[in-house]
Amino acid sequence: MGQPAITGHGVFTPSEIITNDELVVAFNAYAALWNEDNADAIASGEIEAMSPSSSDFIVNASGIERRFVMNKDGVLDPTRMFPRLPARADEAPGVMAEMALDAAQKALAMAGRTGADVDLIICAASNHERAYPAIAIEIQQLLDAGGFAFDMNVACSSATFGIQAASDMIRAGSAKAALVVCPEICSAHLEWRDRDCHFIFGDVATAVLIEPAENAKGARFDILSTRCATKFSNNIRNNNGFLRRTHDQMEDRRDMQFMQNGRKVFKEVLPMVSAHIAAHMQAEGWSADDLSRLWLHQANKTMNDFIGKKVLGRVPEPGEQPNILQDYANTSSAGSIIAFSKHSEDLKEGNRGVICSFGAGYSVGSVLVERR
Ligand code: COA
């Protein structure tokens, strides 16, 4: 039984940025057009006029200031409100594979490895751009990796569930160098025309390399324990599965994109996550004082502030619970790994931290790590 360790990590950040102000200008132009088109029904009281969005609301409600996207002009075109990501030929690399490849190469470089060293790839994400062949297998080919690869989807919790699966396989000896990649094109499953959620998501890809600790060539994070849990809820849902494609009005159906009952998610997920982390730490004999860092899922700043306070029993010191959502927005499964990747290298030998992701399902996963 090998001790699994994170020996490399990396983030692919798209080159295009949408600020809240740019987003709100586009949304409000769209809403004005919509109100014009529906002027009679609005005047007769049949439907309500669409209200404008506001940058102040977005920052105050979520902590998000901007987001990276794979395509900006399609999202900001008030007559379109959707990224332009044309379908590629089957012979060309897929968009998700390309994003993941960049993050994976950074993780491999940090670990002093090449693709040929890798014998397991898990592509863990909220949505996959095709049903099969698995995107993970395409990444395996692009990296010249061996072994085997597969896709998995536990929505926003995909990263930690992927890390648990990979760590278990490292422990069991069925893999010796495992990449868990989270390429998230959230912009293509967000409804940018819905005022309640149009500001929530951004695009990114992350990668972590997991190897037996004794094989590490440099500094590492030992994965001391993982814990995953799920409990069914419809409060975060996307119905865009293959069976629904036979539906005549698919184009117009709001449930074919990300849907959430944000207030309920807030109320139900917060206690679930805080209790999950506390129970996991307790089971492993960790107290709040043992923690140097919390890398949480990045959906909402208020939510993270609440969880940090509950877990530590006090308001976290600056830097103890880093947020990246002001720059990246919610990037689904990738959020906690971006926070980890950008805010972990300063930790010293023996420092401990928790990576935690949570979201649709409901689902929650925690990973207890120690710097070595
Ligand atoms: N601009 C301006 N005002 C807006 C707005 C916008 N874009 N969107 C909503 N509002 C208004 C609403 O109309 C409402 O006004 P009212 O009080 O006059 O009715 C008010 O702001 C509050 O709206 P609500 O949707 O209840 O906001 P909220 O405070 O719950 O914040 C979320 C919304 C989505 C940011 C918050 O619920 C949240 O983060 N939930 C958890 C999300 C999450 O973790 N999801 C997991 C996804 S993986």
Short mmCIF file of C-alpha atoms and ligand atoms in Angstrom, two decimals:
data_model
loop_
_atom_site.label_atom_id
_atom_site.label_comp_id
_atom_site.label_asym_id
_atom_site.label_seq_id
_atom_site.Cartn_x
_atom_site.Cartn_y
_atom_site.Cartn_z
CA MET A 1 0.00 0.00 0.00
CA GLY A 2 1.73 3.19 -1.20
CA GLN A 3 1.21 6.58 0.40
CA PRO A 4 -0.35 8.76 -2.38
CA ALA A 5 0.98 12.29 -2.80
CA ILE A 6 0.27 15.28 -5.01
CA THR A 7 3.58 15.86 -6.73
CA GLY A 8 2.49 18.42 -9.35
CA HIS A 9 -0.37 20.73 -10.16
CA GLY A 10 -1.26 23.26 -12.83
CA VAL A 11 -3.93 25.64 -14.06
CA PHE A 12 -4.89 26.56 -17.62
CA THR A 13 -6.41 30.07 -17.67
CA PRO A 14 -8.20 31.21 -20.86
CA SER A 15 -6.94 34.47 -22.39
CA GLU A 16 -10.30 36.29 -22.52
CA ILE A 17 -11.77 38.11 -19.51
CA ILE A 18 -15.28 39.47 -18.93
CA THR A 19 -15.59 42.05 -16.14
CA ASN A 20 -18.85 42.49 -14.24
CA ASP A 21 -19.38 45.86 -15.92
CA GLU A 22 -18.99 44.38 -19.42
CA LEU A 23 -21.31 41.53 -18.50
CA VAL A 24 -23.98 43.85 -17.11
CA VAL A 25 -23.88 46.12 -20.20
CA ALA A 26 -24.50 43.06 -22.42
CA PHE A 27 -27.23 41.66 -20.19
CA ASN A 28 -29.03 44.99 -19.94
CA ALA A 29 -28.89 45.45 -23.73
CA TYR A 30 -30.35 41.96 -24.12
CA ALA A 31 -33.08 42.73 -21.53
CA ALA A 32 -33.99 45.98 -23.32
CA LEU A 33 -34.32 44.11 -26.63
CA TRP A 34 -36.42 41.42 -24.96
CA ASN A 35 -38.68 44.03 -23.37
CA GLU A 36 -39.10 45.74 -26.76
CA ASP A 37 -40.00 42.44 -28.45
CA ASN A 38 -42.53 41.67 -25.74
CA ALA A 39 -43.86 45.22 -25.26
CA ASP A 40 -47.53 44.34 -25.84
CA ALA A 41 -47.58 41.36 -23.45
CA ILE A 42 -45.75 43.47 -20.84
CA ALA A 43 -48.22 46.39 -21.30
CA SER A 44 -51.22 44.06 -20.92
CA GLY A 45 -49.73 42.58 -17.71
CA GLU A 46 -49.45 39.10 -19.26
CA ILE A 47 -45.70 38.92 -18.56
CA GLU A 48 -43.31 40.97 -16.46
CA ALA A 49 -40.65 43.19 -17.98
CA MET A 50 -37.10 41.92 -17.51
CA SER A 51 -35.24 43.92 -14.83
CA PRO A 52 -31.67 45.11 -15.38
CA SER A 53 -28.70 43.46 -13.70
CA SER A 54 -26.11 45.40 -11.69
CA SER A 55 -22.38 45.07 -10.96
CA ASP A 56 -22.91 46.10 -7.35
CA PHE A 57 -25.40 43.29 -6.82
CA ILE A 58 -23.02 40.75 -8.34
CA VAL A 59 -20.05 41.71 -6.14
CA ASN A 60 -22.15 41.95 -2.99
CA ALA A 61 -24.08 38.69 -3.54
CA SER A 62 -21.16 36.58 -4.75
CA GLY A 63 -17.75 38.24 -4.37
CA ILE A 64 -17.16 37.73 -8.12
CA GLU A 65 -15.45 40.61 -9.98
CA ARG A 66 -14.64 39.03 -13.35
CA ARG A 67 -14.37 35.68 -15.08
CA PHE A 68 -12.18 34.05 -17.76
CA VAL A 69 -13.98 32.56 -20.77
CA MET A 70 -13.07 30.53 -23.85
CA ASN A 71 -15.01 33.00 -26.02
CA LYS A 72 -16.02 36.50 -25.01
CA ASP A 73 -17.69 38.13 -28.00
CA GLY A 74 -20.43 35.49 -28.32
CA VAL A 75 -21.34 35.89 -24.66
CA LEU A 76 -21.39 39.69 -24.86
CA ASP A 77 -23.41 39.88 -28.11
CA PRO A 78 -26.90 40.87 -26.83
CA THR A 79 -28.51 39.08 -29.78
CA ARG A 80 -26.66 35.84 -28.95
CA MET A 81 -25.58 35.59 -25.25
CA PHE A 82 -23.69 32.32 -25.75
CA PRO A 83 -20.00 31.55 -26.49
CA ARG A 84 -18.91 30.90 -30.06
CA LEU A 85 -17.20 27.52 -29.83
CA PRO A 86 -17.75 25.92 -33.24
CA ALA A 87 -17.83 22.11 -33.43
CA ARG A 88 -14.44 20.76 -34.48
CA ALA A 89 -13.68 17.94 -36.93
CA ASP A 90 -13.41 14.53 -35.25
CA GLU A 91 -9.71 14.46 -36.21
CA ALA A 92 -8.97 17.70 -34.32
CA PRO A 93 -8.33 17.74 -30.56
CA GLY A 94 -11.46 18.57 -28.55
CA VAL A 95 -11.65 21.87 -26.66
CA MET A 96 -11.72 20.20 -23.24
CA ALA A 97 -8.79 17.95 -24.14
CA GLU A 98 -6.75 20.96 -25.26
CA MET A 99 -7.48 22.91 -22.06
CA ALA A 100 -6.69 19.89 -19.88
CA LEU A 101 -3.48 19.20 -21.81
CA ASP A 102 -2.11 22.65 -20.93
CA ALA A 103 -2.86 22.20 -17.21
CA ALA A 104 -1.53 18.62 -17.27
CA GLN A 105 1.77 19.68 -18.85
CA LYS A 106 2.26 22.26 -16.08
CA ALA A 107 1.58 19.61 -13.41
CA LEU A 108 3.99 17.17 -15.07
CA ALA A 109 6.72 19.81 -15.38
CA MET A 110 6.41 20.61 -11.66
CA ALA A 111 6.76 16.93 -10.79
CA GLY A 112 9.68 16.40 -13.20
CA ARG A 113 7.62 13.93 -15.22
CA THR A 114 6.53 13.51 -18.83
CA GLY A 115 3.32 12.11 -20.27
CA ALA A 116 5.06 8.77 -20.80
CA ASP A 117 5.29 8.35 -17.00
CA VAL A 118 1.50 8.61 -16.59
CA ASP A 119 -0.58 5.41 -16.42
CA LEU A 120 -3.97 6.76 -15.27
CA ILE A 121 -5.94 9.83 -16.36
CA ILE A 122 -9.29 10.80 -14.87
CA CYS A 123 -11.12 13.65 -16.61
CA ALA A 124 -13.38 14.83 -13.82
CA ALA A 125 -15.79 17.62 -14.78
CA SER A 126 -19.38 18.87 -14.60
CA ASN A 127 -20.06 18.47 -18.30
CA HIS A 128 -18.30 16.60 -21.07
CA GLU A 129 -18.33 17.88 -24.61
CA ARG A 130 -19.26 14.47 -26.03
CA ALA A 131 -20.54 11.14 -24.76
CA TYR A 132 -17.64 8.99 -25.99
CA PRO A 133 -14.84 8.15 -26.62
CA ALA A 134 -13.87 9.46 -23.19
CA ILE A 135 -12.13 12.84 -23.19
CA ALA A 136 -9.62 11.35 -20.75
CA ILE A 137 -8.57 8.82 -23.41
CA GLU A 138 -8.02 11.62 -25.93
CA ILE A 139 -5.84 13.40 -23.34
CA GLN A 140 -3.97 10.11 -22.77
CA GLN A 141 -3.17 10.01 -26.50
CA LEU A 142 -2.18 13.71 -26.67
CA LEU A 143 0.19 13.16 -23.73
CA ASP A 144 1.62 9.88 -25.01
CA ALA A 145 0.59 8.35 -21.71
CA GLY A 146 0.08 4.65 -21.06
CA GLY A 147 -2.25 2.69 -18.82
CA PHE A 148 -5.91 3.65 -18.90
CA ALA A 149 -8.17 6.70 -18.70
CA PHE A 150 -11.81 7.49 -18.04
CA ASP A 151 -14.24 10.37 -17.55
CA MET A 152 -16.24 10.98 -14.40
CA ASN A 153 -18.82 13.56 -13.42
CA VAL A 154 -19.81 14.56 -9.90
CA ALA A 155 -20.52 18.17 -10.91
CA CYS A 156 -18.68 20.72 -8.73
CA SER A 157 -17.28 17.93 -6.54
CA SER A 158 -15.61 16.12 -9.44
CA ALA A 159 -12.05 17.14 -8.47
CA THR A 160 -12.08 15.69 -4.96
CA PHE A 161 -13.98 12.57 -6.04
CA GLY A 162 -11.38 12.14 -8.81
CA ILE A 163 -8.55 12.61 -6.30
CA GLN A 164 -10.11 9.98 -4.02
CA ALA A 165 -10.44 7.49 -6.92
CA ALA A 166 -6.85 8.11 -8.07
CA SER A 167 -5.42 7.97 -4.53
CA ASP A 168 -7.18 4.67 -3.86
CA MET A 169 -5.69 3.24 -7.05
CA ILE A 170 -2.21 4.46 -6.11
CA ARG A 171 -2.66 2.84 -2.66
CA ALA A 172 -3.86 -0.41 -4.25
CA GLY A 173 -1.00 -0.42 -6.77
CA SER A 174 -3.23 -0.38 -9.88
CA ALA A 175 -1.66 2.94 -10.97
CA LYS A 176 1.67 4.62 -10.29
CA ALA A 177 1.23 8.09 -11.79
CA ALA A 178 -2.31 9.44 -11.99
CA LEU A 179 -3.47 12.71 -13.50
CA VAL A 180 -6.80 14.14 -12.36
CA VAL A 181 -7.81 16.89 -14.79
CA CYS A 182 -10.80 19.22 -14.50
CA PRO A 183 -11.42 21.11 -17.74
CA GLU A 184 -14.54 23.22 -17.16
CA ILE A 185 -16.28 25.13 -19.97
CA CYS A 186 -18.98 26.50 -17.68
CA SER A 187 -19.72 29.31 -20.14
CA ALA A 188 -21.41 26.79 -22.44
CA HIS A 189 -23.80 25.45 -19.82
CA LEU A 190 -24.64 28.76 -18.16
CA GLU A 191 -27.80 30.62 -19.21
CA TRP A 192 -26.33 34.09 -19.76
CA ARG A 193 -29.86 35.48 -20.32
CA ASP A 194 -30.99 34.62 -16.77
CA ARG A 195 -30.47 37.61 -14.46
CA ASP A 196 -30.42 35.46 -11.31
CA CYS A 197 -27.36 33.47 -12.36
CA HIS A 198 -25.77 35.08 -15.47
CA PHE A 199 -22.73 36.20 -13.46
CA ILE A 200 -21.91 32.94 -11.70
CA PHE A 201 -19.51 30.95 -13.88
CA GLY A 202 -16.19 31.11 -15.74
CA ASP A 203 -13.93 28.72 -17.72
CA VAL A 204 -10.65 27.10 -16.65
CA ALA A 205 -8.84 23.74 -16.47
CA THR A 206 -6.82 22.27 -13.60
CA ALA A 207 -4.62 19.22 -13.19
CA VAL A 208 -3.04 17.39 -10.26
CA LEU A 209 -0.52 14.58 -10.55
CA ILE A 210 -0.72 11.89 -7.87
CA GLU A 211 2.11 9.41 -7.32
CA PRO A 212 3.34 7.17 -4.51
CA ALA A 213 5.15 9.52 -2.11
CA GLU A 214 8.40 7.52 -2.38
CA ASN A 215 8.52 8.26 -6.14
CA ALA A 216 8.28 12.05 -5.69
CA LYS A 217 11.21 13.96 -7.16
CA GLY A 218 10.57 17.18 -5.25
CA ALA A 219 8.28 18.77 -2.66
CA ARG A 220 4.88 17.11 -2.39
CA PHE A 221 1.60 17.02 -0.52
CA ASP A 222 0.88 13.63 1.03
CA ILE A 223 -2.80 12.72 0.72
CA LEU A 224 -3.43 11.44 4.24
CA SER A 225 -7.14 10.84 3.92
CA THR A 226 -10.10 11.40 1.57
CA ARG A 227 -13.83 11.34 2.22
CA CYS A 228 -16.74 11.71 -0.23
CA ALA A 229 -20.49 11.94 0.40
CA THR A 230 -23.65 12.46 -1.70
CA LYS A 231 -27.33 13.16 -1.02
CA PHE A 232 -29.86 13.61 -3.83
CA SER A 233 -31.25 17.10 -4.49
CA ASN A 234 -32.87 18.84 -7.48
CA ASN A 235 -31.75 22.27 -6.34
CA ILE A 236 -28.82 22.33 -8.80
CA ARG A 237 -29.73 20.59 -12.03
CA ASN A 238 -29.11 20.48 -15.79
CA ASN A 239 -31.41 18.26 -17.89
CA ASN A 240 -29.33 18.36 -21.05
CA GLY A 241 -28.82 14.61 -21.41
CA PHE A 242 -29.01 12.65 -24.64
CA LEU A 243 -32.60 11.41 -24.16
CA ARG A 244 -33.86 14.98 -24.07
CA ARG A 245 -32.60 15.67 -27.58
CA THR A 246 -35.74 14.10 -29.02
CA HIS A 247 -37.80 16.88 -27.45
CA ASP A 248 -39.24 19.27 -30.08
CA GLN A 249 -38.64 22.45 -28.17
CA MET A 250 -35.20 21.72 -26.81
CA GLU A 251 -33.80 25.04 -28.03
CA ASP A 252 -36.24 26.97 -25.87
CA ARG A 253 -36.11 24.90 -22.74
CA ARG A 254 -34.54 26.69 -19.80
CA ASP A 255 -33.83 23.38 -18.04
CA MET A 256 -31.24 22.49 -20.74
CA GLN A 257 -28.70 24.76 -19.04
CA PHE A 258 -27.53 25.15 -15.44
CA MET A 259 -30.47 25.73 -13.07
CA GLN A 260 -30.33 26.37 -9.36
CA ASN A 261 -32.43 27.36 -6.44
CA GLY A 262 -29.59 29.50 -5.06
CA ARG A 263 -31.16 30.37 -1.71
CA LYS A 264 -31.94 26.72 -0.91
CA VAL A 265 -28.46 25.63 -2.01
CA PHE A 266 -27.03 28.18 0.32
CA LYS A 267 -29.13 27.02 3.26
CA GLU A 268 -28.77 23.27 2.73
CA VAL A 269 -25.19 22.91 1.48
CA LEU A 270 -23.49 25.11 4.08
CA PRO A 271 -24.29 22.92 7.11
CA MET A 272 -23.64 19.76 5.08
CA VAL A 273 -20.15 20.90 4.08
CA SER A 274 -19.14 22.31 7.47
CA ALA A 275 -20.26 19.10 9.22
CA HIS A 276 -18.54 16.94 6.59
CA ILE A 277 -15.15 18.64 7.00
CA ALA A 278 -15.42 18.68 10.81
CA ALA A 279 -16.33 14.95 10.96
CA HIS A 280 -13.55 14.04 8.53
CA MET A 281 -10.94 15.95 10.51
CA GLN A 282 -12.17 14.51 13.79
CA ALA A 283 -12.06 10.96 12.43
CA GLU A 284 -8.40 11.50 11.50
CA GLY A 285 -7.56 13.11 14.85
CA TRP A 286 -7.09 16.60 13.37
CA SER A 287 -8.16 19.69 15.27
CA ALA A 288 -8.69 23.19 13.85
CA ASP A 289 -5.27 24.20 15.24
CA ASP A 290 -3.61 21.61 12.98
CA LEU A 291 -4.85 23.40 9.86
CA SER A 292 -2.63 25.83 7.98
CA ARG A 293 -4.94 26.19 4.99
CA LEU A 294 -8.43 25.55 3.67
CA TRP A 295 -8.83 25.35 -0.12
CA LEU A 296 -12.58 25.48 -0.61
CA HIS A 297 -14.86 25.15 -3.61
CA GLN A 298 -15.27 28.61 -5.09
CA ALA A 299 -18.96 29.40 -5.57
CA ASN A 300 -19.72 32.28 -3.28
CA LYS A 301 -17.60 34.38 -0.91
CA THR A 302 -20.19 34.52 1.87
CA MET A 303 -20.50 30.75 1.71
CA ASN A 304 -16.73 30.26 2.02
CA ASP A 305 -16.45 32.79 4.84
CA PHE A 306 -19.16 30.86 6.71
CA ILE A 307 -17.53 27.44 6.18
CA GLY A 308 -14.07 28.75 7.13
CA LYS A 309 -15.43 30.20 10.36
CA LYS A 310 -17.31 27.01 11.23
CA VAL A 311 -14.34 24.73 10.57
CA LEU A 312 -11.73 26.87 12.34
CA GLY A 313 -14.06 28.08 15.12
CA ARG A 314 -12.93 31.66 14.41
CA VAL A 315 -12.66 34.10 11.51
CA PRO A 316 -9.86 32.79 9.23
CA GLU A 317 -6.70 34.93 9.13
CA PRO A 318 -5.94 36.50 5.73
CA GLY A 319 -4.43 33.81 3.52
CA GLU A 320 -5.66 30.89 5.62
CA GLN A 321 -8.66 30.34 3.37
CA PRO A 322 -7.73 31.81 -0.01
CA ASN A 323 -10.45 32.82 -2.46
CA ILE A 324 -9.88 33.00 -6.19
CA LEU A 325 -13.51 33.50 -7.21
CA GLN A 326 -13.12 37.27 -7.44
CA ASP A 327 -10.91 36.63 -10.52
CA TYR A 328 -12.25 33.32 -11.88
CA ALA A 329 -15.92 33.25 -10.69
CA ASN A 330 -17.33 29.79 -9.99
CA THR A 331 -15.37 27.32 -12.14
CA SER A 332 -17.24 24.27 -10.89
CA SER A 333 -14.96 21.35 -10.01
CA ALA A 334 -11.79 23.34 -10.75
CA GLY A 335 -12.28 26.06 -8.11
CA SER A 336 -10.73 24.39 -5.06
CA ILE A 337 -7.79 23.18 -7.17
CA ILE A 338 -7.10 26.67 -8.55
CA ALA A 339 -7.04 27.91 -4.93
CA PHE A 340 -4.73 25.01 -3.98
CA SER A 341 -2.45 25.50 -6.98
CA LYS A 342 -2.06 29.25 -6.48
CA HIS A 343 -1.86 29.27 -2.67
CA SER A 344 0.08 26.23 -1.46
CA GLU A 345 3.70 26.52 -2.46
CA ASP A 346 4.56 28.70 0.57
CA LEU A 347 3.55 25.95 3.04
CA LYS A 348 6.35 24.37 5.08
CA GLU A 349 7.24 20.77 5.92
CA GLY A 350 4.51 19.32 8.14
CA ASN A 351 1.90 22.04 7.40
CA ARG A 352 -1.58 20.59 6.90
CA GLY A 353 -4.55 21.64 4.83
CA VAL A 354 -7.93 20.54 3.51
CA ILE A 355 -9.08 20.65 -0.12
CA CYS A 356 -12.88 20.59 -0.23
CA SER A 357 -15.30 20.74 -3.14
CA PHE A 358 -19.09 20.61 -3.05
CA GLY A 359 -22.09 21.18 -5.26
CA ALA A 360 -24.76 19.47 -7.34
CA GLY A 361 -25.88 16.05 -6.30
CA TYR A 362 -25.68 17.26 -3.56
CA SER A 363 -22.07 16.14 -3.26
CA VAL A 364 -19.12 16.96 -1.03
CA GLY A 365 -15.54 15.68 -1.01
CA SER A 366 -12.62 16.50 1.30
CA VAL A 367 -8.93 15.69 0.96
CA LEU A 368 -6.57 16.04 3.95
CA VAL A 369 -3.03 16.82 2.85
CA GLU A 370 0.34 17.42 4.52
CA ARG A 371 3.31 19.25 3.02
CA ARG A 372 6.44 17.14 2.63
N1 COA B 1 -28.76 42.16 -10.52
C1 COA B 1 -29.46 42.90 -9.63
N2 COA B 1 -30.34 42.37 -8.76
C2 COA B 1 -30.53 41.04 -8.81
C3 COA B 1 -29.82 40.21 -9.71
C4 COA B 1 -28.92 40.83 -10.59
N3 COA B 1 -28.20 40.12 -11.47
N4 COA B 1 -30.19 38.92 -9.52
C5 COA B 1 -31.09 38.94 -8.52
N5 COA B 1 -31.31 40.22 -8.08
C6 COA B 1 -32.21 40.67 -7.03
C7 COA B 1 -33.44 39.80 -6.95
O1 COA B 1 -34.42 40.26 -7.85
C8 COA B 1 -33.84 39.96 -5.51
O2 COA B 1 -34.55 41.17 -5.38
P1 COA B 1 -35.81 41.28 -4.36
O3 COA B 1 -35.22 41.03 -3.00
O4 COA B 1 -36.26 42.69 -4.57
O5 COA B 1 -36.75 40.22 -4.79
C9 COA B 1 -32.52 40.13 -4.78
O6 COA B 1 -31.58 40.55 -5.77
C10 COA B 1 -32.04 38.85 -4.11
O7 COA B 1 -32.03 37.79 -5.09
P2 COA B 1 -31.60 36.30 -4.76
O8 COA B 1 -31.53 35.52 -6.02
O9 COA B 1 -32.44 35.78 -3.67
O10 COA B 1 -30.09 36.59 -4.28
P3 COA B 1 -29.17 35.90 -3.23
O11 COA B 1 -28.80 36.88 -2.21
O12 COA B 1 -29.66 34.56 -2.80
O13 COA B 1 -27.85 35.63 -4.10
C11 COA B 1 -26.77 33.82 -5.31
C12 COA B 1 -27.90 34.86 -5.27
C13 COA B 1 -26.98 32.91 -6.49
C14 COA B 1 -25.46 34.58 -5.49
C15 COA B 1 -26.74 33.05 -3.97
O14 COA B 1 -28.02 32.53 -3.69
C16 COA B 1 -25.77 31.91 -3.98
O15 COA B 1 -24.58 32.08 -4.18
N6 COA B 1 -26.24 30.68 -3.72
C17 COA B 1 -25.43 29.49 -3.68
C18 COA B 1 -24.90 29.26 -5.03
C19 COA B 1 -24.12 27.99 -5.15
O16 COA B 1 -23.27 27.67 -4.37
N7 COA B 1 -24.40 27.26 -6.16
C20 COA B 1 -23.68 26.10 -6.44
C21 COA B 1 -23.42 26.14 -7.87
S1 COA B 1 -22.23 24.95 -8.21
#
